[in-house]
Amino acid sequence: MSAGDEVQLVVFRVGPQVFALNIFQVERILRYQEPTPLPGAPAFLEGVFSYGTHTLPLVDLRRRFGEPARVRDDTRIIVMTAEEGAVGLAVDAVLAVRKVAAADVSPRSALLRGLAAEAVQATVAVDGRTVVLLAPTRLLSSTERIALHDLLAEASE
């Protein structure tokens, strides 16, 4: 990236923390809709929901990050593109779409460890606060992705 490059981010809140995704990874932002639960699904998977002519899994980032999963007027679903296909992410609120200078994006610290660290791609200051830029491909472990794929395959039979 050159010094003049910008990155456009979708900034959202999960509990008290502010996160972001690169806008190229976001297909659409929807009002929250109650998903259909799947028997035997892991706790972070709320179920599936209708999206156009498709049924997508709904991963609750609030539960994933240990926050209460209350539905409010500003609860949203971010439809994110992933390697396995589109997936919905339940978040407390979408705050803004912001452009930031690519030079202001700091790679994740080598000091971070564990599952939470795996989901962090970088950090960046947006509107005076530190925002954690998430790595969508690392929001779920490979074991969780396989379990999700198998669960969705069973549900569609």
mmCIF file of C-alpha atoms in Angstrom:
data_model
loop_
_atom_site.group_PDB
_atom_site.id
_atom_site.type_symbol
_atom_site.label_atom_id
_atom_site.label_comp_id
_atom_site.label_asym_id
_atom_site.label_seq_id
_atom_site.Cartn_x
_atom_site.Cartn_y
_atom_site.Cartn_z
ATOM 1 C CA MET A 1 0.000 0.000 0.000
ATOM 2 C CA SER A 2 1.229 3.463 -0.729
ATOM 3 C CA ALA A 3 1.104 6.350 1.724
ATOM 4 C CA GLY A 4 -2.057 7.758 0.127
ATOM 5 C CA ASP A 5 -4.042 4.504 0.326
ATOM 6 C CA GLU A 6 -7.200 4.402 2.385
ATOM 7 C CA VAL A 7 -9.105 1.519 3.885
ATOM 8 C CA GLN A 8 -12.872 1.677 4.274
ATOM 9 C CA LEU A 9 -14.188 0.017 7.421
ATOM 10 C CA VAL A 10 -17.596 -0.976 8.763
ATOM 11 C CA VAL A 11 -17.379 -0.036 12.453
ATOM 12 C CA PHE A 12 -19.639 -1.856 14.923
ATOM 13 C CA ARG A 13 -20.090 -2.487 18.621
ATOM 14 C CA VAL A 14 -20.172 -5.764 20.515
ATOM 15 C CA GLY A 15 -20.743 -5.053 24.199
ATOM 16 C CA PRO A 16 -18.487 -2.160 25.223
ATOM 17 C CA GLN A 17 -15.842 -2.887 22.552
ATOM 18 C CA VAL A 18 -15.709 -1.381 19.061
ATOM 19 C CA PHE A 19 -14.668 -3.576 16.144
ATOM 20 C CA ALA A 20 -14.426 -3.196 12.386
ATOM 21 C CA LEU A 21 -14.401 -5.232 9.211
ATOM 22 C CA ASN A 22 -12.956 -4.191 5.890
ATOM 23 C CA ILE A 23 -15.903 -3.091 3.748
ATOM 24 C CA PHE A 24 -14.833 -5.527 1.020
ATOM 25 C CA GLN A 25 -15.733 -8.362 3.411
ATOM 26 C CA VAL A 26 -19.234 -6.997 4.115
ATOM 27 C CA GLU A 27 -22.029 -7.795 1.691
ATOM 28 C CA ARG A 28 -24.925 -6.145 3.525
ATOM 29 C CA ILE A 29 -26.144 -4.875 6.890
ATOM 30 C CA LEU A 30 -29.611 -6.040 7.954
ATOM 31 C CA ARG A 31 -31.994 -5.382 10.806
ATOM 32 C CA TYR A 32 -31.882 -8.248 13.253
ATOM 33 C CA GLN A 33 -34.271 -11.096 12.503
ATOM 34 C CA GLU A 34 -34.893 -14.006 14.821
ATOM 35 C CA PRO A 35 -33.043 -17.045 13.457
ATOM 36 C CA THR A 36 -34.324 -20.604 13.326
ATOM 37 C CA PRO A 37 -32.363 -22.602 15.926
ATOM 38 C CA LEU A 38 -30.478 -25.730 14.874
ATOM 39 C CA PRO A 39 -30.489 -28.717 17.261
ATOM 40 C CA GLY A 40 -27.021 -29.516 18.576
ATOM 41 C CA ALA A 41 -25.527 -26.220 17.372
ATOM 42 C CA PRO A 42 -22.593 -24.714 19.273
ATOM 43 C CA ALA A 43 -23.435 -21.818 21.616
ATOM 44 C CA PHE A 44 -22.079 -19.103 19.303
ATOM 45 C CA LEU A 45 -24.343 -20.238 16.436
ATOM 46 C CA GLU A 46 -27.787 -18.731 16.943
ATOM 47 C CA GLY A 47 -29.232 -20.696 14.047
ATOM 48 C CA VAL A 48 -30.013 -19.893 10.427
ATOM 49 C CA PHE A 49 -31.925 -17.047 8.774
ATOM 50 C CA SER A 50 -33.375 -16.317 5.350
ATOM 51 C CA TYR A 51 -31.333 -14.046 3.117
ATOM 52 C CA GLY A 52 -32.817 -13.625 -0.323
ATOM 53 C CA THR A 53 -33.081 -17.115 -1.775
ATOM 54 C CA HIS A 54 -30.460 -18.501 0.635
ATOM 55 C CA THR A 55 -30.354 -19.684 4.215
ATOM 56 C CA LEU A 56 -27.310 -18.414 6.087
ATOM 57 C CA PRO A 57 -25.817 -19.329 9.465
ATOM 58 C CA LEU A 58 -26.014 -16.605 12.114
ATOM 59 C CA VAL A 59 -22.919 -16.418 14.329
ATOM 60 C CA ASP A 60 -23.528 -14.316 17.416
ATOM 61 C CA LEU A 61 -20.369 -12.265 17.958
ATOM 62 C CA ARG A 62 -21.791 -11.149 21.292
ATOM 63 C CA ARG A 63 -21.816 -14.717 22.607
ATOM 64 C CA ARG A 64 -18.558 -15.442 20.817
ATOM 65 C CA PHE A 65 -16.852 -12.638 22.740
ATOM 66 C CA GLY A 66 -18.564 -13.432 26.068
ATOM 67 C CA GLU A 67 -21.086 -10.568 26.015
ATOM 68 C CA PRO A 68 -24.843 -10.747 26.748
ATOM 69 C CA ALA A 69 -26.854 -11.390 23.590
ATOM 70 C CA ARG A 70 -29.777 -9.008 24.106
ATOM 71 C CA VAL A 71 -31.789 -7.931 21.079
ATOM 72 C CA ARG A 72 -32.380 -4.180 20.911
ATOM 73 C CA ASP A 73 -33.612 -1.769 18.251
ATOM 74 C CA ASP A 74 -30.045 -1.197 17.035
ATOM 75 C CA THR A 75 -29.032 -4.911 16.940
ATOM 76 C CA ARG A 76 -27.902 -5.724 13.413
ATOM 77 C CA ILE A 77 -26.787 -8.627 11.265
ATOM 78 C CA ILE A 78 -23.685 -8.040 9.180
ATOM 79 C CA VAL A 79 -23.703 -10.376 6.182
ATOM 80 C CA MET A 80 -20.049 -11.166 5.677
ATOM 81 C CA THR A 81 -18.413 -13.046 2.838
ATOM 82 C CA ALA A 82 -16.186 -15.893 3.989
ATOM 83 C CA GLU A 83 -14.259 -18.698 2.319
ATOM 84 C CA GLU A 84 -17.127 -21.122 2.931
ATOM 85 C CA GLY A 85 -19.766 -18.647 1.699
ATOM 86 C CA ALA A 86 -21.751 -15.858 3.300
ATOM 87 C CA VAL A 87 -22.422 -15.848 7.036
ATOM 88 C CA GLY A 88 -24.416 -13.493 9.269
ATOM 89 C CA LEU A 89 -22.791 -11.882 12.310
ATOM 90 C CA ALA A 90 -25.088 -10.625 15.075
ATOM 91 C CA VAL A 91 -23.699 -7.408 16.613
ATOM 92 C CA ASP A 92 -25.077 -4.891 19.115
ATOM 93 C CA ALA A 93 -24.963 -1.947 16.681
ATOM 94 C CA VAL A 94 -23.363 -0.800 13.449
ATOM 95 C CA LEU A 95 -21.861 2.599 14.208
ATOM 96 C CA ALA A 96 -20.458 3.911 10.936
ATOM 97 C CA VAL A 97 -18.599 3.348 7.716
ATOM 98 C CA ARG A 98 -15.243 5.155 7.919
ATOM 99 C CA LYS A 99 -12.262 5.688 5.680
ATOM 100 C CA VAL A 100 -8.900 5.555 7.416
ATOM 101 C CA ALA A 101 -5.396 5.952 6.085
ATOM 102 C CA ALA A 102 -3.803 2.567 5.456
ATOM 103 C CA ALA A 103 -0.693 3.884 7.234
ATOM 104 C CA ASP A 104 -2.766 4.264 10.444
ATOM 105 C CA VAL A 105 -3.599 0.545 10.565
ATOM 106 C CA SER A 106 -1.281 -1.247 13.011
ATOM 107 C CA PRO A 107 -0.722 -5.014 12.697
ATOM 108 C CA ARG A 108 -1.823 -7.073 15.679
ATOM 109 C CA SER A 109 0.630 -7.274 18.510
ATOM 110 C CA ALA A 110 2.686 -10.442 18.872
ATOM 111 C CA LEU A 111 1.856 -10.246 22.585
ATOM 112 C CA LEU A 112 -1.786 -11.221 21.954
ATOM 113 C CA ARG A 113 -2.504 -14.906 22.512
ATOM 114 C CA GLY A 114 -5.463 -17.285 22.395
ATOM 115 C CA LEU A 115 -8.751 -17.334 20.479
ATOM 116 C CA ALA A 116 -9.414 -13.624 20.795
ATOM 117 C CA ALA A 117 -5.970 -12.822 19.433
ATOM 118 C CA GLU A 118 -6.547 -15.113 16.466
ATOM 119 C CA ALA A 119 -9.575 -13.056 15.429
ATOM 120 C CA VAL A 120 -7.594 -9.788 15.507
ATOM 121 C CA GLN A 121 -6.091 -8.666 12.223
ATOM 122 C CA ALA A 122 -5.007 -5.162 13.259
ATOM 123 C CA THR A 123 -5.937 -2.089 15.263
ATOM 124 C CA VAL A 124 -6.684 1.433 14.081
ATOM 125 C CA ALA A 125 -7.759 4.711 15.666
ATOM 126 C CA VAL A 126 -11.223 5.787 14.480
ATOM 127 C CA ASP A 127 -12.898 8.890 15.890
ATOM 128 C CA GLY A 128 -10.418 9.003 18.775
ATOM 129 C CA ARG A 129 -10.853 5.398 19.948
ATOM 130 C CA THR A 130 -8.923 2.236 19.263
ATOM 131 C CA VAL A 131 -10.868 -0.098 17.011
ATOM 132 C CA VAL A 132 -10.025 -3.774 16.584
ATOM 133 C CA LEU A 133 -10.032 -4.808 12.936
ATOM 134 C CA LEU A 134 -11.248 -8.416 12.789
ATOM 135 C CA ALA A 135 -9.914 -11.135 10.503
ATOM 136 C CA PRO A 136 -13.100 -12.836 9.248
ATOM 137 C CA THR A 137 -11.329 -16.038 8.269
ATOM 138 C CA ARG A 138 -10.160 -16.453 11.870
ATOM 139 C CA LEU A 139 -13.401 -15.713 13.735
ATOM 140 C CA LEU A 140 -13.992 -19.458 13.957
ATOM 141 C CA SER A 141 -11.365 -22.135 14.488
ATOM 142 C CA SER A 142 -10.916 -24.729 11.758
ATOM 143 C CA THR A 143 -12.683 -27.296 13.965
ATOM 144 C CA GLU A 144 -15.615 -24.904 14.441
ATOM 145 C CA ARG A 145 -15.786 -24.199 10.688
ATOM 146 C CA ILE A 146 -15.926 -27.933 9.951
ATOM 147 C CA ALA A 147 -18.620 -28.451 12.618
ATOM 148 C CA LEU A 148 -20.613 -25.528 11.200
ATOM 149 C CA HIS A 149 -20.296 -26.884 7.649
ATOM 150 C CA ASP A 150 -21.421 -30.366 8.763
ATOM 151 C CA LEU A 151 -24.321 -28.977 10.806
ATOM 152 C CA LEU A 152 -25.556 -26.859 7.888
ATOM 153 C CA ALA A 153 -25.204 -29.796 5.485
ATOM 154 C CA GLU A 154 -27.361 -31.934 7.811
ATOM 155 C CA ALA A 155 -29.946 -29.170 8.137
ATOM 156 C CA SER A 156 -30.296 -28.822 4.358
ATOM 157 C CA GLU A 157 -30.925 -32.565 3.801
#
